[in-house]
mmCIF file of C-alpha atoms in Angstrom:
data_model
loop_
_atom_site.group_PDB
_atom_site.id
_atom_site.type_symbol
_atom_site.label_atom_id
_atom_site.label_comp_id
_atom_site.label_asym_id
_atom_site.label_seq_id
_atom_site.Cartn_x
_atom_site.Cartn_y
_atom_site.Cartn_z
ATOM 1 C CA MET A 1 -19.349 -27.881 10.534
ATOM 2 C CA ASN A 2 -18.576 -28.494 7.030
ATOM 3 C CA ARG A 3 -15.057 -29.167 5.720
ATOM 4 C CA VAL A 4 -14.869 -25.960 3.552
ATOM 5 C CA GLU A 5 -15.372 -24.062 6.728
ATOM 6 C CA GLU A 6 -12.801 -26.290 8.708
ATOM 7 C CA GLN A 7 -9.971 -25.251 6.209
ATOM 8 C CA HIS A 8 -11.018 -21.690 6.296
ATOM 9 C CA LYS A 9 -10.302 -21.960 9.944
ATOM 10 C CA HIS A 10 -7.271 -23.879 9.449
ATOM 11 C CA PHE A 11 -5.684 -21.022 7.507
ATOM 12 C CA MET A 12 -7.102 -18.182 9.596
ATOM 13 C CA ARG A 13 -5.149 -19.785 12.876
ATOM 14 C CA ALA A 14 -2.538 -20.376 10.851
ATOM 15 C CA ALA A 15 -2.513 -16.336 9.909
ATOM 16 C CA ILE A 16 -3.078 -15.995 13.426
ATOM 17 C CA GLN A 17 -0.262 -17.806 14.870
ATOM 18 C CA ILE A 18 2.115 -15.865 12.144
ATOM 19 C CA ALA A 19 1.138 -12.738 14.142
ATOM 20 C CA GLN A 20 1.588 -13.942 17.367
ATOM 21 C CA GLU A 21 5.596 -15.246 16.498
ATOM 22 C CA GLY A 22 6.233 -11.963 14.381
ATOM 23 C CA MET A 23 5.225 -10.128 17.392
ATOM 24 C CA ASP A 24 7.283 -12.571 19.638
ATOM 25 C CA ARG A 25 10.243 -11.812 17.277
ATOM 26 C CA ASN A 26 9.755 -8.147 17.608
ATOM 27 C CA ASP A 27 9.632 -7.972 13.776
ATOM 28 C CA GLY A 28 6.499 -5.386 14.327
ATOM 29 C CA GLY A 29 2.988 -4.919 15.272
ATOM 30 C CA PRO A 30 0.777 -8.260 15.867
ATOM 31 C CA PHE A 31 -0.688 -8.870 12.565
ATOM 32 C CA GLY A 32 -0.063 -12.110 10.219
ATOM 33 C CA CYS A 33 -1.351 -13.099 6.886
ATOM 34 C CA VAL A 34 -1.171 -16.295 4.639
ATOM 35 C CA ILE A 35 -2.403 -16.269 0.978
ATOM 36 C CA VAL A 36 -3.953 -19.763 -0.177
ATOM 37 C CA LYS A 37 -4.028 -21.297 -3.501
ATOM 38 C CA GLU A 38 -5.865 -24.684 -4.616
ATOM 39 C CA GLY A 39 -5.817 -25.287 -0.873
ATOM 40 C CA LYS A 40 -2.234 -24.716 -0.098
ATOM 41 C CA ILE A 41 -0.169 -22.002 1.273
ATOM 42 C CA ILE A 42 1.873 -19.782 -1.090
ATOM 43 C CA GLY A 43 2.673 -16.673 0.732
ATOM 44 C CA ARG A 44 3.086 -15.963 4.249
ATOM 45 C CA GLY A 45 3.646 -12.180 5.819
ATOM 46 C CA ASN A 46 3.965 -10.667 9.237
ATOM 47 C CA ASN A 47 4.366 -7.195 10.317
ATOM 48 C CA GLN A 48 7.812 -5.780 10.348
ATOM 49 C CA VAL A 49 7.319 -2.223 10.058
ATOM 50 C CA THR A 50 9.655 -1.372 12.589
ATOM 51 C CA SER A 51 12.416 -4.273 12.184
ATOM 52 C CA SER A 52 12.729 -3.931 8.364
ATOM 53 C CA ASN A 53 12.389 -0.082 8.505
ATOM 54 C CA ASP A 54 9.692 0.115 6.202
ATOM 55 C CA PRO A 55 6.475 1.408 6.710
ATOM 56 C CA THR A 56 4.976 -0.440 3.786
ATOM 57 C CA ALA A 57 5.685 -3.968 5.460
ATOM 58 C CA HIS A 58 2.542 -4.633 7.276
ATOM 59 C CA ALA A 59 1.216 -8.257 6.825
ATOM 60 C CA GLU A 60 -0.890 -8.126 3.952
ATOM 61 C CA VAL A 61 1.660 -6.336 1.768
ATOM 62 C CA VAL A 62 4.570 -8.765 2.883
ATOM 63 C CA ALA A 63 2.441 -11.721 2.004
ATOM 64 C CA ILE A 64 0.986 -10.560 -1.217
ATOM 65 C CA ARG A 65 4.674 -9.921 -2.471
ATOM 66 C CA ALA A 66 5.668 -13.564 -1.226
ATOM 67 C CA ALA A 67 2.689 -15.232 -2.996
ATOM 68 C CA CYS A 68 3.331 -12.916 -6.047
ATOM 69 C CA ALA A 69 7.303 -14.140 -6.329
ATOM 70 C CA ASN A 70 6.187 -17.649 -5.764
ATOM 71 C CA LEU A 71 3.481 -17.653 -8.676
ATOM 72 C CA SER A 72 5.610 -15.367 -10.973
ATOM 73 C CA SER A 73 2.793 -13.161 -11.379
ATOM 74 C CA PHE A 74 1.280 -9.724 -10.328
ATOM 75 C CA GLN A 75 -2.088 -11.132 -9.631
ATOM 76 C CA LEU A 76 -3.368 -13.526 -7.329
ATOM 77 C CA GLU A 77 -5.445 -15.528 -9.568
ATOM 78 C CA ASP A 78 -7.560 -17.856 -7.463
ATOM 79 C CA CYS A 79 -6.139 -17.265 -4.303
ATOM 80 C CA ILE A 80 -7.758 -16.431 -0.802
ATOM 81 C CA ILE A 81 -6.559 -13.936 1.642
ATOM 82 C CA TYR A 82 -6.276 -14.577 5.353
ATOM 83 C CA THR A 83 -5.425 -11.756 7.663
ATOM 84 C CA SER A 84 -5.421 -11.679 11.383
ATOM 85 C CA CYS A 85 -6.809 -8.154 11.083
ATOM 86 C CA GLU A 86 -9.173 -6.090 8.650
ATOM 87 C CA PRO A 87 -6.865 -4.728 6.173
ATOM 88 C CA CYS A 88 -5.870 -1.168 6.306
ATOM 89 C CA PRO A 89 -6.275 1.271 3.226
ATOM 90 C CA MET A 90 -2.845 0.549 2.157
ATOM 91 C CA CYS A 91 -3.328 -2.909 2.255
ATOM 92 C CA LEU A 92 -6.750 -2.812 0.875
ATOM 93 C CA GLY A 93 -5.594 -1.028 -2.008
ATOM 94 C CA ALA A 94 -2.686 -3.275 -2.505
ATOM 95 C CA ILE A 95 -5.289 -6.200 -2.286
ATOM 96 C CA TYR A 96 -7.696 -4.610 -5.169
ATOM 97 C CA TRP A 97 -4.405 -4.393 -7.446
ATOM 98 C CA ALA A 98 -3.549 -7.896 -6.707
ATOM 99 C CA ARG A 99 -7.082 -9.092 -7.380
ATOM 100 C CA PRO A 100 -7.766 -12.253 -5.185
ATOM 101 C CA LYS A 101 -10.815 -14.023 -5.474
ATOM 102 C CA GLN A 102 -11.745 -13.878 -1.542
ATOM 103 C CA VAL A 103 -10.871 -12.188 1.661
ATOM 104 C CA PHE A 104 -11.081 -13.727 5.288
ATOM 105 C CA TYR A 105 -10.259 -11.378 8.294
ATOM 106 C CA ALA A 106 -10.369 -12.009 12.404
ATOM 107 C CA CYS A 107 -10.082 -8.756 14.061
ATOM 108 C CA SER A 108 -11.927 -5.852 13.327
ATOM 109 C CA ARG A 109 -10.284 -2.135 12.786
ATOM 110 C CA GLU A 110 -12.224 -1.279 15.768
ATOM 111 C CA ASP A 111 -10.172 -4.173 17.847
ATOM 112 C CA ALA A 112 -7.246 -2.409 16.617
ATOM 113 C CA ALA A 113 -8.106 0.954 17.044
ATOM 114 C CA ALA A 114 -8.440 -0.480 20.783
ATOM 115 C CA ILE A 115 -4.786 -1.296 20.700
ATOM 116 C CA GLU A 116 -3.439 2.226 18.933
ATOM 117 C CA PHE A 117 -3.230 1.014 15.314
ATOM 118 C CA ASP A 118 -5.823 3.326 14.261
ATOM 119 C CA ASP A 119 -6.896 3.165 10.720
ATOM 120 C CA GLU A 120 -9.681 5.616 10.748
ATOM 121 C CA PHE A 121 -7.691 8.741 10.242
ATOM 122 C CA ILE A 122 -6.466 7.474 6.875
ATOM 123 C CA TYR A 123 -9.773 6.326 5.816
ATOM 124 C CA GLN A 124 -10.986 9.937 6.802
ATOM 125 C CA GLU A 125 -7.986 11.362 4.669
ATOM 126 C CA LEU A 126 -8.925 9.348 1.675
ATOM 127 C CA ASN A 127 -12.230 11.102 1.291
ATOM 128 C CA LEU A 128 -11.145 14.796 1.875
ATOM 129 C CA ALA A 129 -10.559 17.084 -1.079
ATOM 130 C CA ILE A 130 -6.568 17.397 -1.786
ATOM 131 C CA SER A 131 -6.393 20.896 -0.355
ATOM 132 C CA ASP A 132 -8.205 19.730 2.756
ATOM 133 C CA ARG A 133 -5.246 17.034 3.688
ATOM 134 C CA LYS A 134 -3.560 16.951 6.572
ATOM 135 C CA ILE A 135 -0.334 16.397 5.204
ATOM 136 C CA PRO A 136 0.070 19.817 2.731
ATOM 137 C CA THR A 137 -0.878 18.279 -0.965
ATOM 138 C CA GLN A 138 -0.096 20.179 -4.133
ATOM 139 C CA GLN A 139 -0.372 19.893 -7.645
ATOM 140 C CA LEU A 140 2.511 21.092 -9.579
ATOM 141 C CA LEU A 141 3.761 20.848 -13.205
ATOM 142 C CA GLN A 142 0.486 18.514 -14.603
ATOM 143 C CA LYS A 143 1.314 19.279 -18.240
ATOM 144 C CA GLU A 144 4.856 18.025 -18.169
ATOM 145 C CA GLY A 145 3.540 14.976 -16.422
ATOM 146 C CA GLN A 146 1.122 14.501 -19.107
ATOM 147 C CA VAL A 147 3.595 14.410 -21.835
ATOM 148 C CA VAL A 148 5.143 10.800 -20.405
ATOM 149 C CA PHE A 149 1.148 9.385 -20.041
ATOM 150 C CA LYS A 150 1.141 10.227 -23.807
ATOM 151 C CA ASN A 151 4.231 8.569 -24.571
ATOM 152 C CA TRP A 152 2.519 5.640 -22.351
ATOM 153 C CA MET A 153 -0.308 5.956 -25.073
ATOM 154 C CA THR A 154 1.703 5.436 -27.778
ATOM 155 C CA LYS A 155 4.235 2.902 -26.682
ATOM 156 C CA GLN A 156 3.891 -0.311 -29.161
ATOM 157 C CA ASP A 157 5.597 -2.507 -26.543
ATOM 158 C CA LYS A 158 3.890 -1.737 -23.330
ATOM 159 C CA ILE A 159 2.411 -4.427 -20.968
ATOM 160 C CA ALA A 160 -0.556 -3.182 -19.749
ATOM 161 C CA TYR A 161 -2.468 -4.068 -16.377
ATOM 162 C CA MET B 286 9.745 32.806 -9.575
ATOM 163 C CA ASN B 287 11.515 32.241 -6.315
ATOM 164 C CA ARG B 288 14.299 29.699 -5.571
ATOM 165 C CA VAL B 289 11.828 27.638 -3.467
ATOM 166 C CA GLU B 290 9.270 27.339 -6.086
ATOM 167 C CA GLU B 291 12.026 26.626 -8.464
ATOM 168 C CA GLN B 292 13.533 23.999 -6.257
ATOM 169 C CA HIS B 293 9.671 22.287 -6.167
ATOM 170 C CA LYS B 294 9.910 22.196 -9.928
ATOM 171 C CA HIS B 295 13.435 20.860 -10.377
ATOM 172 C CA PHE B 296 12.534 17.968 -7.945
ATOM 173 C CA MET B 297 9.093 17.306 -9.948
ATOM 174 C CA ARG B 298 11.020 17.180 -13.084
ATOM 175 C CA ALA B 299 13.427 14.328 -11.485
ATOM 176 C CA ALA B 300 10.015 12.195 -10.869
ATOM 177 C CA ILE B 301 8.672 12.858 -14.179
ATOM 178 C CA GLN B 302 12.203 11.836 -15.648
ATOM 179 C CA ILE B 303 12.156 8.451 -13.812
ATOM 180 C CA ALA B 304 8.543 7.632 -14.808
ATOM 181 C CA GLN B 305 9.780 8.274 -18.392
ATOM 182 C CA GLU B 306 12.855 6.106 -18.295
ATOM 183 C CA GLY B 307 11.123 3.487 -16.297
ATOM 184 C CA MET B 308 8.618 2.951 -18.838
ATOM 185 C CA ASP B 309 11.275 3.242 -21.353
ATOM 186 C CA ARG B 310 13.218 0.318 -19.545
ATOM 187 C CA ASN B 311 9.542 -1.686 -19.609
ATOM 188 C CA ASP B 312 9.778 -1.658 -15.597
ATOM 189 C CA GLY B 313 5.875 -1.305 -15.466
ATOM 190 C CA GLY B 314 3.574 1.981 -15.747
ATOM 191 C CA PRO B 315 4.772 5.514 -16.478
ATOM 192 C CA PHE B 316 4.820 6.333 -13.301
ATOM 193 C CA GLY B 317 7.998 8.216 -11.150
ATOM 194 C CA CYS B 318 8.688 9.612 -7.498
ATOM 195 C CA VAL B 319 11.288 11.385 -5.630
ATOM 196 C CA ILE B 320 11.967 11.913 -1.971
ATOM 197 C CA VAL B 321 13.846 14.874 -0.507
ATOM 198 C CA LYS B 322 14.897 15.806 2.663
ATOM 199 C CA GLU B 323 17.026 18.684 3.316
ATOM 200 C CA GLY B 324 17.280 19.506 -0.495
ATOM 201 C CA LYS B 325 18.900 16.020 -1.421
ATOM 202 C CA ILE B 326 17.031 13.155 -2.964
ATOM 203 C CA ILE B 327 17.213 10.599 -0.289
ATOM 204 C CA GLY B 328 15.411 7.838 -2.493
ATOM 205 C CA ARG B 329 13.867 7.265 -6.194
ATOM 206 C CA GLY B 330 11.320 4.731 -7.169
ATOM 207 C CA ASN B 331 9.435 4.064 -10.495
ATOM 208 C CA ASN B 332 6.769 1.803 -11.057
ATOM 209 C CA GLN B 333 8.083 -1.945 -11.337
ATOM 210 C CA VAL B 334 4.679 -4.271 -11.076
ATOM 211 C CA THR B 335 5.293 -6.029 -14.246
ATOM 212 C CA SER B 336 8.857 -6.600 -14.387
ATOM 213 C CA SER B 337 9.012 -7.458 -10.682
ATOM 214 C CA ASN B 338 5.458 -9.454 -10.588
ATOM 215 C CA ASP B 339 4.992 -7.103 -7.401
ATOM 216 C CA PRO B 340 1.299 -5.371 -7.475
ATOM 217 C CA THR B 341 2.924 -3.456 -4.344
ATOM 218 C CA ALA B 342 5.847 -1.808 -6.670
ATOM 219 C CA HIS B 343 4.085 1.553 -7.307
ATOM 220 C CA ALA B 344 6.350 4.559 -7.585
ATOM 221 C CA GLU B 345 5.697 5.762 -4.398
ATOM 222 C CA VAL B 346 5.861 2.564 -2.345
ATOM 223 C CA VAL B 347 9.370 2.087 -4.274
ATOM 224 C CA ALA B 348 10.519 5.457 -3.289
ATOM 225 C CA ILE B 349 9.420 5.419 0.513
ATOM 226 C CA ARG B 350 11.414 1.863 1.115
ATOM 227 C CA ALA B 351 14.310 3.594 -0.639
ATOM 228 C CA ALA B 352 13.725 6.496 1.732
ATOM 229 C CA CYS B 353 13.382 4.826 5.021
ATOM 230 C CA ALA B 354 16.176 2.373 4.286
ATOM 231 C CA ASN B 355 18.533 5.038 3.656
ATOM 232 C CA LEU B 356 17.392 7.040 7.030
ATOM 233 C CA SER B 357 17.165 3.422 8.769
ATOM 234 C CA SER B 358 13.823 4.865 9.908
ATOM 235 C CA PHE B 359 10.257 3.789 9.333
ATOM 236 C CA GLN B 360 9.271 7.172 9.165
ATOM 237 C CA LEU B 361 9.742 10.255 6.482
ATOM 238 C CA GLU B 362 10.318 12.815 9.237
ATOM 239 C CA ASP B 363 10.760 16.267 7.469
ATOM 240 C CA CYS B 364 10.717 14.509 4.145
ATOM 241 C CA ILE B 365 8.797 15.780 0.586
ATOM 242 C CA ILE B 366 7.337 13.828 -1.779
ATOM 243 C CA TYR B 367 7.256 14.541 -5.370
ATOM 244 C CA THR B 368 5.274 12.245 -7.485
ATOM 245 C CA SER B 369 4.551 11.992 -10.865
ATOM 246 C CA CYS B 370 0.832 11.296 -10.395
ATOM 247 C CA GLU B 371 -1.564 11.581 -7.723
ATOM 248 C CA PRO B 372 -1.195 8.806 -5.582
ATOM 249 C CA CYS B 373 -3.793 5.577 -5.544
ATOM 250 C CA PRO B 374 -5.421 4.635 -2.422
ATOM 251 C CA MET B 375 -2.678 1.921 -1.803
ATOM 252 C CA CYS B 376 0.005 4.750 -1.734
ATOM 253 C CA LEU B 377 -1.745 7.327 -0.155
ATOM 254 C CA GLY B 378 -2.108 5.285 2.437
ATOM 255 C CA ALA B 379 1.566 4.546 2.547
ATOM 256 C CA ILE B 380 2.128 8.068 3.004
ATOM 257 C CA TYR B 381 0.129 8.185 5.761
ATOM 258 C CA TRP B 382 2.318 5.605 7.406
ATOM 259 C CA ALA B 383 5.343 7.244 6.417
ATOM 260 C CA ARG B 384 4.491 10.506 7.309
ATOM 261 C CA PRO B 385 6.458 12.811 5.120
ATOM 262 C CA LYS B 386 5.621 16.488 5.643
ATOM 263 C CA GLN B 387 4.467 17.374 2.392
ATOM 264 C CA VAL B 388 3.347 15.898 -1.185
ATOM 265 C CA PHE B 389 3.663 17.504 -4.462
ATOM 266 C CA TYR B 390 2.063 15.429 -7.462
ATOM 267 C CA ALA B 391 2.124 16.567 -11.460
ATOM 268 C CA CYS B 392 -0.598 14.237 -13.293
ATOM 269 C CA SER B 393 -4.209 13.712 -11.648
ATOM 270 C CA ARG B 394 -6.217 10.764 -10.962
ATOM 271 C CA GLU B 395 -8.272 11.756 -14.091
ATOM 272 C CA ASP B 396 -4.908 11.853 -16.358
ATOM 273 C CA ALA B 397 -4.547 8.519 -15.144
ATOM 274 C CA ALA B 398 -7.625 7.065 -15.745
ATOM 275 C CA ALA B 399 -7.699 8.615 -18.867
ATOM 276 C CA ILE B 400 -4.596 6.425 -19.704
ATOM 277 C CA GLU B 401 -6.610 3.174 -18.283
ATOM 278 C CA PHE B 402 -4.959 3.390 -15.091
ATOM 279 C CA ASP B 403 -8.150 3.438 -12.976
ATOM 280 C CA ASP B 404 -8.290 3.964 -9.127
ATOM 281 C CA GLU B 405 -11.609 5.056 -9.006
ATOM 282 C CA PHE B 406 -12.738 1.810 -8.253
ATOM 283 C CA ILE B 407 -10.932 1.027 -5.460
ATOM 284 C CA TYR B 408 -11.769 4.497 -4.032
ATOM 285 C CA GLN B 409 -15.532 3.341 -4.222
ATOM 286 C CA GLU B 410 -14.694 -0.058 -2.690
ATOM 287 C CA LEU B 411 -13.430 1.262 0.090
ATOM 288 C CA ASN B 412 -15.929 3.344 1.263
ATOM 289 C CA LEU B 413 -18.492 0.523 1.182
ATOM 290 C CA ALA B 414 -19.581 -1.708 3.935
ATOM 291 C CA ILE B 415 -17.339 -4.553 4.050
ATOM 292 C CA SER B 416 -20.323 -7.066 2.983
ATOM 293 C CA ASP B 417 -20.783 -4.952 -0.125
ATOM 294 C CA ARG B 418 -17.692 -5.040 -1.665
ATOM 295 C CA LYS B 419 -16.970 -6.176 -4.936
ATOM 296 C CA ILE B 420 -14.032 -8.996 -3.598
ATOM 297 C CA PRO B 421 -16.158 -11.181 -1.324
ATOM 298 C CA THR B 422 -14.793 -10.404 2.502
ATOM 299 C CA GLN B 423 -16.007 -11.887 5.703
ATOM 300 C CA GLN B 424 -15.111 -12.285 9.315
ATOM 301 C CA LEU B 425 -13.268 -15.500 10.887
ATOM 302 C CA LEU B 426 -12.457 -16.525 14.620
ATOM 303 C CA GLN B 427 -12.477 -12.765 15.768
ATOM 304 C CA LYS B 428 -11.994 -14.062 19.139
ATOM 305 C CA GLU B 429 -9.452 -16.219 18.503
ATOM 306 C CA GLY B 430 -7.720 -13.196 16.868
ATOM 307 C CA GLN B 431 -7.936 -10.932 20.058
ATOM 308 C CA VAL B 432 -6.041 -13.069 21.841
ATOM 309 C CA VAL B 433 -2.796 -11.773 20.014
ATOM 310 C CA PHE B 434 -3.718 -8.037 20.387
ATOM 311 C CA LYS B 435 -4.274 -8.878 24.080
ATOM 312 C CA ASN B 436 -1.153 -10.211 24.448
ATOM 313 C CA TRP B 437 0.473 -7.401 22.573
ATOM 314 C CA MET B 438 -1.273 -4.863 25.062
ATOM 315 C CA THR B 439 0.873 -6.617 27.869
ATOM 316 C CA LYS B 440 3.819 -7.221 25.939
ATOM 317 C CA GLN B 441 6.608 -5.149 27.997
ATOM 318 C CA ASP B 442 9.011 -5.067 25.536
ATOM 319 C CA LYS B 443 7.185 -3.518 22.265
ATOM 320 C CA ILE B 444 8.053 -0.805 19.915
ATOM 321 C CA ALA B 445 4.861 1.155 19.315
ATOM 322 C CA TYR B 446 4.523 3.149 16.320
#
């Protein structure tokens, strides 16, 4: 086995260990994540949904926030994400906004469904027309909302991203 | 116009105002959100990605966190989310995990794309096979990851959600 592959396994084992430790502390579900840049861990996270009363505190989101704080950047340039389970749609969205260079995952979404963390419902909902979603969703005051967007377009000192 | 509809508009205008104010403060993009329970705002959020170096700090995520902290709950039971723009896939995932009863949005995803906040790429990626994603994504050490999941299944004091 080559050195690069061994290093990937090393960091994935760190993510898996964080999953176990977080679960042992009753922080939340059995999920862990580490983010690596230039061979060093720059962010760690484990699921903390139930302990922190934060439904967004999935391992990947916690780790992305920690890594970005560490880098003082809202982008994970040249970073690799190691997560103990395939990211849910929320975390996948977060990963795409953060733009790391690579992602490794251990357990599959089917493994997660088998322990009753089922993302499949959310994947299905994302693809439905808004009018068909299980959480009733309606548009309201579009024109008033668009005024802010027009103001954004003409704003001189904006930081685009 | 009936009273209920007037109330929905009142809260959507609050979300739109928060979007404008956040943009004026250079917190981030022009997006705002309020979460309402029993006729009262229990959480507010505006996009703070660039100012807080947090790619997950979209208006909806910030508001969900605030509302959940306020309720001391990881679920938004009986809550209504008013967001100034159709949620991106990350925020939609967060909304489904938080389980509010209803969602209102003002601007559409097309309006957002027109001011260069384009979620379409993320929607497309979510539906691709993992091997076809733009951010290279690979499975690694599945069996070692599954050990933690097995431990979760037999854990006696777990808080399922």
